[in-house]
mmCIF file of C-alpha atoms in Angstrom:
data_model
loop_
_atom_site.group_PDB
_atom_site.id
_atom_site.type_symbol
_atom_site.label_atom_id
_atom_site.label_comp_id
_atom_site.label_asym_id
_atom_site.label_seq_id
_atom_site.Cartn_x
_atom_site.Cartn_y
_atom_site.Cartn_z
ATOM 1 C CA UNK Y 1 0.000 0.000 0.000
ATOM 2 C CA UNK Y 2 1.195 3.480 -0.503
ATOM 3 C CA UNK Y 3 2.402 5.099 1.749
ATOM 4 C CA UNK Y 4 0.189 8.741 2.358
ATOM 5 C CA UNK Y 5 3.338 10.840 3.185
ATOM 6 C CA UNK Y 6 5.324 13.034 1.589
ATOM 7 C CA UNK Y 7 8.233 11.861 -0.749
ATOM 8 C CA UNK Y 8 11.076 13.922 -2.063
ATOM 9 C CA UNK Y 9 13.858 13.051 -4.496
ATOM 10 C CA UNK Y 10 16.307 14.409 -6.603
ATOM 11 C CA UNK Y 11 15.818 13.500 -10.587
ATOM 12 C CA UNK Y 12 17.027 14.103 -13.556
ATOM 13 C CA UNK Y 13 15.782 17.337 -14.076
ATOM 14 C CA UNK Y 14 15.394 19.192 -10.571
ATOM 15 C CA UNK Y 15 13.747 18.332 -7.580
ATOM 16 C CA UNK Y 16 10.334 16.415 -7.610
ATOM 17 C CA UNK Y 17 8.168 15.848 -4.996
ATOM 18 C CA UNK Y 18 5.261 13.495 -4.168
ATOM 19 C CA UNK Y 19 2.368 15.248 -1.629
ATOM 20 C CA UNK Y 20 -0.846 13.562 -0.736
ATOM 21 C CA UNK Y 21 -3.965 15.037 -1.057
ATOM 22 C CA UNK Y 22 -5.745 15.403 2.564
ATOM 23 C CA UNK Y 23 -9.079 15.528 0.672
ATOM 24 C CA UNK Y 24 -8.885 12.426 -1.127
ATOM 25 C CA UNK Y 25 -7.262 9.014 0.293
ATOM 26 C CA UNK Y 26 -4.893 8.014 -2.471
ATOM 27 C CA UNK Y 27 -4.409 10.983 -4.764
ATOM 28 C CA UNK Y 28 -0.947 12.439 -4.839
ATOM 29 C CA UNK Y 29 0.249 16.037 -6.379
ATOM 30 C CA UNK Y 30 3.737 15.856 -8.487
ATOM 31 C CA UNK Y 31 5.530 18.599 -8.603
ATOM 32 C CA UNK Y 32 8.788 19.409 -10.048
ATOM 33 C CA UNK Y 33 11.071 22.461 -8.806
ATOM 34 C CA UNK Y 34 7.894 23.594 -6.806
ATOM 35 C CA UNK Y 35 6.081 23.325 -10.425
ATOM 36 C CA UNK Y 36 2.737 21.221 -10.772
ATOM 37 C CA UNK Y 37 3.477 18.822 -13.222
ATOM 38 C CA UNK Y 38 0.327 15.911 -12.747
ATOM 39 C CA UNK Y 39 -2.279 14.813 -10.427
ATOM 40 C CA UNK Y 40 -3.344 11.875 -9.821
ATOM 41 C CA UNK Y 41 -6.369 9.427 -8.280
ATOM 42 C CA UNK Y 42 -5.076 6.162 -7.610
ATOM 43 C CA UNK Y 43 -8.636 4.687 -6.428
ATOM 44 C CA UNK Y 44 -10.313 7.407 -9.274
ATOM 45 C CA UNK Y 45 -8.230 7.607 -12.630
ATOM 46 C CA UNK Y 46 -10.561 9.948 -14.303
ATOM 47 C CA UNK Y 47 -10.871 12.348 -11.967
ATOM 48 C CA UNK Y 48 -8.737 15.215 -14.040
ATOM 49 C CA UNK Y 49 -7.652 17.563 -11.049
ATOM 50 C CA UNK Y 50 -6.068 20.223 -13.132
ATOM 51 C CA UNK Y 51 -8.041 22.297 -16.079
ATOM 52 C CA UNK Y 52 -5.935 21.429 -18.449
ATOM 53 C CA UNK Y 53 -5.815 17.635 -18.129
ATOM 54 C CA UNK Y 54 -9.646 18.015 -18.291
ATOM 55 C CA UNK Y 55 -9.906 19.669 -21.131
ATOM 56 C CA UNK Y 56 -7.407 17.001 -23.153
ATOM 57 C CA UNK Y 57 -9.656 14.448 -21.487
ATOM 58 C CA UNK Y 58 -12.885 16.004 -22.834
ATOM 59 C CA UNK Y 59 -11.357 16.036 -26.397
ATOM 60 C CA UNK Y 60 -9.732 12.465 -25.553
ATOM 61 C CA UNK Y 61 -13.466 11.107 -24.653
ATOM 62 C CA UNK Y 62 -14.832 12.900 -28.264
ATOM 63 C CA UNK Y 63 -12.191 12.116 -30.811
ATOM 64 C CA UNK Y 64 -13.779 8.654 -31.625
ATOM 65 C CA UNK Y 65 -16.917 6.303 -30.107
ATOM 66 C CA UNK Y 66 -16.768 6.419 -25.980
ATOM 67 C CA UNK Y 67 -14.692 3.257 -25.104
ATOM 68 C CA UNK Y 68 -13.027 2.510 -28.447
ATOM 69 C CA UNK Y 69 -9.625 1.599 -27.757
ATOM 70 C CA UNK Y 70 -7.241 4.020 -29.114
ATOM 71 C CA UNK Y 71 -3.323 3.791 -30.014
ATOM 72 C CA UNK Y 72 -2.097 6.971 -28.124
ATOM 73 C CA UNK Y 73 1.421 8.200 -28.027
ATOM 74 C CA UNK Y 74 2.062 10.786 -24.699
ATOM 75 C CA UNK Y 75 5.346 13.413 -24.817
ATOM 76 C CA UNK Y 76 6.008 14.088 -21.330
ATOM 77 C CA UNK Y 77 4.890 11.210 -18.928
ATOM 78 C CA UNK Y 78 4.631 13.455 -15.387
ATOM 79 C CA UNK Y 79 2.865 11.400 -13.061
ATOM 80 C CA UNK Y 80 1.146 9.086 -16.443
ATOM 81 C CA UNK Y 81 -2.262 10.835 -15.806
ATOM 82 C CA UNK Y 82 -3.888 10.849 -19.240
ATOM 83 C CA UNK Y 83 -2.359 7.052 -19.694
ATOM 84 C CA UNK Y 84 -4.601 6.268 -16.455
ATOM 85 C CA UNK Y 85 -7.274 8.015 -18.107
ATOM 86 C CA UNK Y 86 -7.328 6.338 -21.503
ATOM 87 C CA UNK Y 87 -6.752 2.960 -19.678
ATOM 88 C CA UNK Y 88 -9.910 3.919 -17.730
ATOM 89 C CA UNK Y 89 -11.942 5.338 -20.627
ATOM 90 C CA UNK Y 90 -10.738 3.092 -23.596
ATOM 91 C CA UNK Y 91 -10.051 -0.680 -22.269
ATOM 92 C CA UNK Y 92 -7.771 -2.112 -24.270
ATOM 93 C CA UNK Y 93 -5.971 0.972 -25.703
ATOM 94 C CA UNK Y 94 -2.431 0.872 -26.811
ATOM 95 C CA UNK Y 95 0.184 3.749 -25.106
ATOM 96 C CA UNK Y 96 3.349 4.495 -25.606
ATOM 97 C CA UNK Y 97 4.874 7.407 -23.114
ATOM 98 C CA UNK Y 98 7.861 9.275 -23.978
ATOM 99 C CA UNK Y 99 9.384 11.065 -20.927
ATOM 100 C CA UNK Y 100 13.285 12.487 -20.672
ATOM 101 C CA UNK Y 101 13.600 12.163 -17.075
ATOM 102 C CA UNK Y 102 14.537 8.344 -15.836
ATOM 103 C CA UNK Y 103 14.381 9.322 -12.289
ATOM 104 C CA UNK Y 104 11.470 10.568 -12.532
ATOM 105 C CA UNK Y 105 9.469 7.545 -14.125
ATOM 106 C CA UNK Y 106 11.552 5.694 -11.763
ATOM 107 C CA UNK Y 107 10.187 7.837 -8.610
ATOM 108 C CA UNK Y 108 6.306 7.961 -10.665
ATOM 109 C CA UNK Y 109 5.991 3.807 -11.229
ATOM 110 C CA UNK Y 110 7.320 2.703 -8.142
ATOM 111 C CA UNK Y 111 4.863 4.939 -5.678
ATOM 112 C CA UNK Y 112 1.787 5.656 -8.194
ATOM 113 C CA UNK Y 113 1.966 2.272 -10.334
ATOM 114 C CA UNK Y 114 0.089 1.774 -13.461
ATOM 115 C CA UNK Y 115 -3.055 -0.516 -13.379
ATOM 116 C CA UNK Y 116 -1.479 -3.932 -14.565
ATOM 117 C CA UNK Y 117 -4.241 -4.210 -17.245
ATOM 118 C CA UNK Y 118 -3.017 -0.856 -18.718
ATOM 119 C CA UNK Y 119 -1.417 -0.849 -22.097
ATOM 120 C CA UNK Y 120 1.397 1.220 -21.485
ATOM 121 C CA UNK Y 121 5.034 0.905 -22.628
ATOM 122 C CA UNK Y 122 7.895 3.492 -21.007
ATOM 123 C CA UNK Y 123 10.402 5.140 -22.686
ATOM 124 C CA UNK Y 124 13.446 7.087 -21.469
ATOM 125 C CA UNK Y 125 14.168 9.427 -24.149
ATOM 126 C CA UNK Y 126 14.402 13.051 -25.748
ATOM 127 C CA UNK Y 127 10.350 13.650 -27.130
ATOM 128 C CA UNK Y 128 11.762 14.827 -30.420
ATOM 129 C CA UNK Y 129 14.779 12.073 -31.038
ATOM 130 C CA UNK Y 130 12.605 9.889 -30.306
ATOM 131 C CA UNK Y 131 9.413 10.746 -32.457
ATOM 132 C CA UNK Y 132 11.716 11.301 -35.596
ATOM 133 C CA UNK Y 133 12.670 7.280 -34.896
ATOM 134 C CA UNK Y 134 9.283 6.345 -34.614
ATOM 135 C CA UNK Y 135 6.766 4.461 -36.871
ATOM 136 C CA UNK Y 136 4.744 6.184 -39.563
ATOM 137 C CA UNK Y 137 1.165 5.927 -38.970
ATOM 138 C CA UNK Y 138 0.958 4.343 -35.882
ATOM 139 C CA UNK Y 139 -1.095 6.794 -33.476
ATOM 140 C CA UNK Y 140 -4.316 7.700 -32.888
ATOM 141 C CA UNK Y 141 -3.562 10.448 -30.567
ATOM 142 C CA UNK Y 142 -0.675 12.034 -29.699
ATOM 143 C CA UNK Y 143 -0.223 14.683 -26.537
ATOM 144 C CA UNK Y 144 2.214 16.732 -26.192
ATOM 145 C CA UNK Y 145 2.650 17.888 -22.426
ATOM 146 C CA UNK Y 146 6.520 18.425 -22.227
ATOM 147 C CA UNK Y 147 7.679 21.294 -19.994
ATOM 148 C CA UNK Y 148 11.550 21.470 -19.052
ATOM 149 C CA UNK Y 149 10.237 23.626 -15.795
ATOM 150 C CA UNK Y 150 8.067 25.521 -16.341
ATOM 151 C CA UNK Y 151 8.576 26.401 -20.282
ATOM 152 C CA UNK Y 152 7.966 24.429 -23.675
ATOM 153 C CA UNK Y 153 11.353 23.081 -24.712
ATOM 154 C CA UNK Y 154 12.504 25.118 -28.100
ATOM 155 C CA UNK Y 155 13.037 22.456 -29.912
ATOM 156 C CA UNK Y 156 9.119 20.570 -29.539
ATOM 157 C CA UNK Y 157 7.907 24.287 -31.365
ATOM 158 C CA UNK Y 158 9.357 23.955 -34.886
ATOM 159 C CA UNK Y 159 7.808 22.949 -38.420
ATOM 160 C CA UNK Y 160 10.390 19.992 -38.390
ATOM 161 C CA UNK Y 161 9.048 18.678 -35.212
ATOM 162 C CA UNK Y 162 5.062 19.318 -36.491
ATOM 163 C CA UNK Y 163 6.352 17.227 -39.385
ATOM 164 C CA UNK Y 164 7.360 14.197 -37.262
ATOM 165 C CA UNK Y 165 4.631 14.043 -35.032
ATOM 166 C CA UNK Y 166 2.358 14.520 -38.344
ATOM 167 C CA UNK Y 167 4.445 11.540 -39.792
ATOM 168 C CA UNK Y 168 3.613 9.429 -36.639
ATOM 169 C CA UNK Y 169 -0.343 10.097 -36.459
ATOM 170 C CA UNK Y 170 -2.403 7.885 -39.154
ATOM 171 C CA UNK Y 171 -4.837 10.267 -41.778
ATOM 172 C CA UNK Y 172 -7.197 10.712 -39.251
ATOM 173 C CA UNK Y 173 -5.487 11.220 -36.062
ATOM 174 C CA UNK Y 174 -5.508 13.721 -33.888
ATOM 175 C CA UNK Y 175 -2.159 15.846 -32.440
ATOM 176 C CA UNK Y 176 -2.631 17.888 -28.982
ATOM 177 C CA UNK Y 177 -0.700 20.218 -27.204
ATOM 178 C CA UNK Y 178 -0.844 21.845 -23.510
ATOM 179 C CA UNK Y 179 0.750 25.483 -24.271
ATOM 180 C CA UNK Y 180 1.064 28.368 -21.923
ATOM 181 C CA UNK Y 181 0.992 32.318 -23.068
ATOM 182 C CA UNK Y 182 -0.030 35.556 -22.203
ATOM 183 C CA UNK Y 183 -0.808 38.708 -23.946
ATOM 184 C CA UNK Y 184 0.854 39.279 -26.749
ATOM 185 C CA UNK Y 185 0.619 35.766 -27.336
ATOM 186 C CA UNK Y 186 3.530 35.610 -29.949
ATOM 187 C CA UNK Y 187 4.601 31.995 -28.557
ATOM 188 C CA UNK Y 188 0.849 30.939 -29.071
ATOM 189 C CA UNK Y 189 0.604 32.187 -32.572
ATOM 190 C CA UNK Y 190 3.746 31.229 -33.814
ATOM 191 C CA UNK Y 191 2.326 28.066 -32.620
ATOM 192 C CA UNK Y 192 -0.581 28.115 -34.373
ATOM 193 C CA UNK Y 193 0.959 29.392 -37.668
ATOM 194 C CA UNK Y 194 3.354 26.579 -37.201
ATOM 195 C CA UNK Y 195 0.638 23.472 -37.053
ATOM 196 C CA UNK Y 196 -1.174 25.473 -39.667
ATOM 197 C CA UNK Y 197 1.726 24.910 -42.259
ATOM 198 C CA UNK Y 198 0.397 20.985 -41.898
ATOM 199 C CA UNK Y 199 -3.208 20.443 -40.788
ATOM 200 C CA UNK Y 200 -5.951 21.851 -42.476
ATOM 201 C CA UNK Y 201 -8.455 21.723 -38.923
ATOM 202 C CA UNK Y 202 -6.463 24.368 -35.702
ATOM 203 C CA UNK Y 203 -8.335 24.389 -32.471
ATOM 204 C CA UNK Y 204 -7.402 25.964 -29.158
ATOM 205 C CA UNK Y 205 -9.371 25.313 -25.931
ATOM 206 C CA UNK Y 206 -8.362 28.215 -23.416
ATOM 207 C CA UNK Y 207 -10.174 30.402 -19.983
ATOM 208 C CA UNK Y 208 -11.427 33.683 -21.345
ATOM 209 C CA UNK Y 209 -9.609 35.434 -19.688
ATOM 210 C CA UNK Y 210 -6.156 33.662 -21.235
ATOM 211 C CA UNK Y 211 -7.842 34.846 -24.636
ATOM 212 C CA UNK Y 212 -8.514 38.665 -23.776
ATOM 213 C CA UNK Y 213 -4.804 38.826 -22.207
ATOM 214 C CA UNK Y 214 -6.016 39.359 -18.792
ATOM 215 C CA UNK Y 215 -3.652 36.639 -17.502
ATOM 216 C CA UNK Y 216 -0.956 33.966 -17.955
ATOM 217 C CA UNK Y 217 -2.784 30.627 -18.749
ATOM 218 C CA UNK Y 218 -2.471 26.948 -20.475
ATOM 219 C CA UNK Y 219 -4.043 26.570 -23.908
ATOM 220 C CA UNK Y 220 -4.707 23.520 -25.513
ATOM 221 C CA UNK Y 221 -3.704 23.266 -29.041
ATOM 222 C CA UNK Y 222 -5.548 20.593 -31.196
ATOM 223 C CA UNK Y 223 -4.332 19.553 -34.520
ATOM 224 C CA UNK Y 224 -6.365 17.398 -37.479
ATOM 225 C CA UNK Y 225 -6.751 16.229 -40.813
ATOM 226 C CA UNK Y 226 -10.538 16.049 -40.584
ATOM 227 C CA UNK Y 227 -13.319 18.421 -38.439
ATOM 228 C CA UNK Y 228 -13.127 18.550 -34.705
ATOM 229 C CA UNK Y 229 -16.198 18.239 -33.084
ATOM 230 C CA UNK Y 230 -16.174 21.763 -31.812
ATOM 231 C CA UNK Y 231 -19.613 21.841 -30.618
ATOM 232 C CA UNK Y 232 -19.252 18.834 -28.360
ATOM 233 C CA UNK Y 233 -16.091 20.597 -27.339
ATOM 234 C CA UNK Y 234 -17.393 23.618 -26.342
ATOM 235 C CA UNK Y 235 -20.566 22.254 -24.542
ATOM 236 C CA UNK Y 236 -18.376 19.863 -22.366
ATOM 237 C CA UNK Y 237 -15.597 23.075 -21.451
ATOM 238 C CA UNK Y 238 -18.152 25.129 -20.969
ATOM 239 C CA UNK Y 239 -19.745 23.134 -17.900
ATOM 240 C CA UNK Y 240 -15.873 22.797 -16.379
ATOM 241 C CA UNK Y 241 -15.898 24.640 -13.194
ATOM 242 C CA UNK Y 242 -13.849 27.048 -14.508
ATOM 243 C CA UNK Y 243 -15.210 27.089 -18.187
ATOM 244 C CA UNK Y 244 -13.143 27.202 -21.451
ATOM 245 C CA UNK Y 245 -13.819 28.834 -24.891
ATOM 246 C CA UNK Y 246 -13.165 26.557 -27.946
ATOM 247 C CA UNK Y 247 -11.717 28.979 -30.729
ATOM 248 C CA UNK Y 248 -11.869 27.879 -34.382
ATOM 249 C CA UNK Y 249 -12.181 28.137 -37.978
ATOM 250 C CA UNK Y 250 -11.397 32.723 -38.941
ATOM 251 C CA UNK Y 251 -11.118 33.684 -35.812
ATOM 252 C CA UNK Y 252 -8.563 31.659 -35.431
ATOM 253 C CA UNK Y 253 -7.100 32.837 -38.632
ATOM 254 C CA UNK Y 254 -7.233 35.922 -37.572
ATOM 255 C CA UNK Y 255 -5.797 35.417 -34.009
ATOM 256 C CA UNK Y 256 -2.820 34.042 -35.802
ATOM 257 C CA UNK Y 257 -2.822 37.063 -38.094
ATOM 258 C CA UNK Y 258 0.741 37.887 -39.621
ATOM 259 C CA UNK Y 259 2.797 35.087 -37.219
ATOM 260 C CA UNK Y 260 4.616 32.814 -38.842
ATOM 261 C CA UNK Y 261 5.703 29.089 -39.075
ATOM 262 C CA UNK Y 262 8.824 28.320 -36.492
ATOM 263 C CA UNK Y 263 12.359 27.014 -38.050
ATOM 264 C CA UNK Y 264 14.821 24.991 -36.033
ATOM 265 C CA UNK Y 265 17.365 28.479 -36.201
ATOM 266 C CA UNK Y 266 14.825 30.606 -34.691
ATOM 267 C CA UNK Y 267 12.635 28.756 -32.107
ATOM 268 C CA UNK Y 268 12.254 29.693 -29.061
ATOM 269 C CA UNK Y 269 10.933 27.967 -25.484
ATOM 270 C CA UNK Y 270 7.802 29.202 -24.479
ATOM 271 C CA UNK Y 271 7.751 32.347 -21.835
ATOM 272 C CA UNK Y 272 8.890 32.453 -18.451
ATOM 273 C CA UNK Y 273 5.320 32.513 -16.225
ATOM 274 C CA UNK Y 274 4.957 35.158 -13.819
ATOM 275 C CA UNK Y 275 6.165 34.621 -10.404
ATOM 276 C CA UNK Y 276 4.307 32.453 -8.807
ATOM 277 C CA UNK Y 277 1.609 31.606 -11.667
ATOM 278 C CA UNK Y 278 1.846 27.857 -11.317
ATOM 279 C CA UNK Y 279 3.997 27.108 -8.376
ATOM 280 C CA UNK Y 280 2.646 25.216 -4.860
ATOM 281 C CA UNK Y 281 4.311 25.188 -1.665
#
């Protein structure tokens, strides 16, 4: 049984630590460098603590039929709480998780294990190195949620790495991204403008106030060959306790306006968040 106290170890990448929840019995908080990274409900896997899990989970649960197994690839493993969900939501799915920091699977599987009827193969590796290696056409969904801190790594916000996660999703698959911006959103449109050089459907699933640059906020970034459900979408953020706007279709044109794609020789890692923004304890 796990143990409901805290646990703190140095990884890879900084300093993570495990807390218990006092509200619920066996649901732990990761966070790295005093950084949320995952949540997660040992005895309730689809209980999506953060907003931004829960709004990949609502466009997890409408991408195909509710419990058809899906093959989904995850960048960034955290504390594996979208490979929990699917396992949860979609018996029988097929995952693959891609996370850089060994320690920190290491310190994730041996105090929050996987279900052993969960589909889920680990990998130790660099997100990008090891997409470019990957099979063609072999995922259903792919999320992105890789963070080296706090930031998107610069080199998981080019065209060349939009071209090898499009190689790795089949015709109809769908590619998702958790992003974080502000006002004047020139990491989110270059973004856009980037995934727009590839897939003909862009949708991004952000607060309100994220989208009238009142604050620093996650976006979700959702990238297709074929129509989103958008209506389903929006009906299913906008009963989230704090409700989401699904943007689509010209105004999302025009949100990207005149930004454009991002090259390996100029990207960037997403911005620094204000002080404080996303940190605990």
């Amino acid at each position: 049984m796990t143990e409901s106290i805290p646990v703190t170890r140095a990884v890879d990448h900084g300093t993570a630590k495990l807390m218990p929840d006092i509200d619920r019995e066996r649901a732990w908080l990761l966070t790295v460098d005093g950084a949320p990274q995952s949540y997660v409900d040992l005895d309730e896997p689809t209980h999506l603590e953060f907003e931004y899990a829960r709004r990949l989970g609502h466009v997890l649960d409408t991408v195909a039929e509710p419990g058809r197994p899906l093959d989904v690839l995850h960048l960034g493993g955290g504390a594996l709480t979208l490979p929990r969900y699917v396992a949860a939501t979609r018996p029988g799915s097929r995952q693959e998780v891609v996370e850089a920091d060994r320690a920190l699977l290491e310190l994730v599987v041996s105090h929050l294990p996987l279900p052993q009827d969960a589909r889920t193969v680990l990998h130790t590796a660099d997100a990008r190195a090891w997409l470019e290696t990957a099979p063609a056409d072999s995922a259903d969904v792919l999320i992105a949620d890789v963070f080296g801190g706090s930031r998107v790594p610069a080199h998981l916000t080019t065209l060349a790495y939009a071209r090898a996660a499009e190689r790795v999703l089949r015709a109809d698959g769908i590619y998702l991204a958790n992003l974080a911006d502000a006002a004047p959103f020139a990491f989110l449109r270059s973004q856009l403008a980037t995934f727009a050089a590839l897939f003909e459907e862009l949708v991004v699933i952000a607060e309100p106030g994220v989208l009238r640059g009142r604050r620093f906020g996650n976006a979700v970034l959702i990238a297709a060959h074929r129509p989103v459900d958008t209506a389903a979408l929006a009906r299913r953020t906008a009963s989230d306790v704090f409700p989401a706007r699904v943007q689509h279709g010209a105004v999302l044109r025009e949100f990207i306006g005149t930004a454009a794609a991002v090259g390996d020789e100029d990207a960037v890692p997403s911005p620094e968040p204000p002080g404080g923004t996303f940190s605990v304890g």
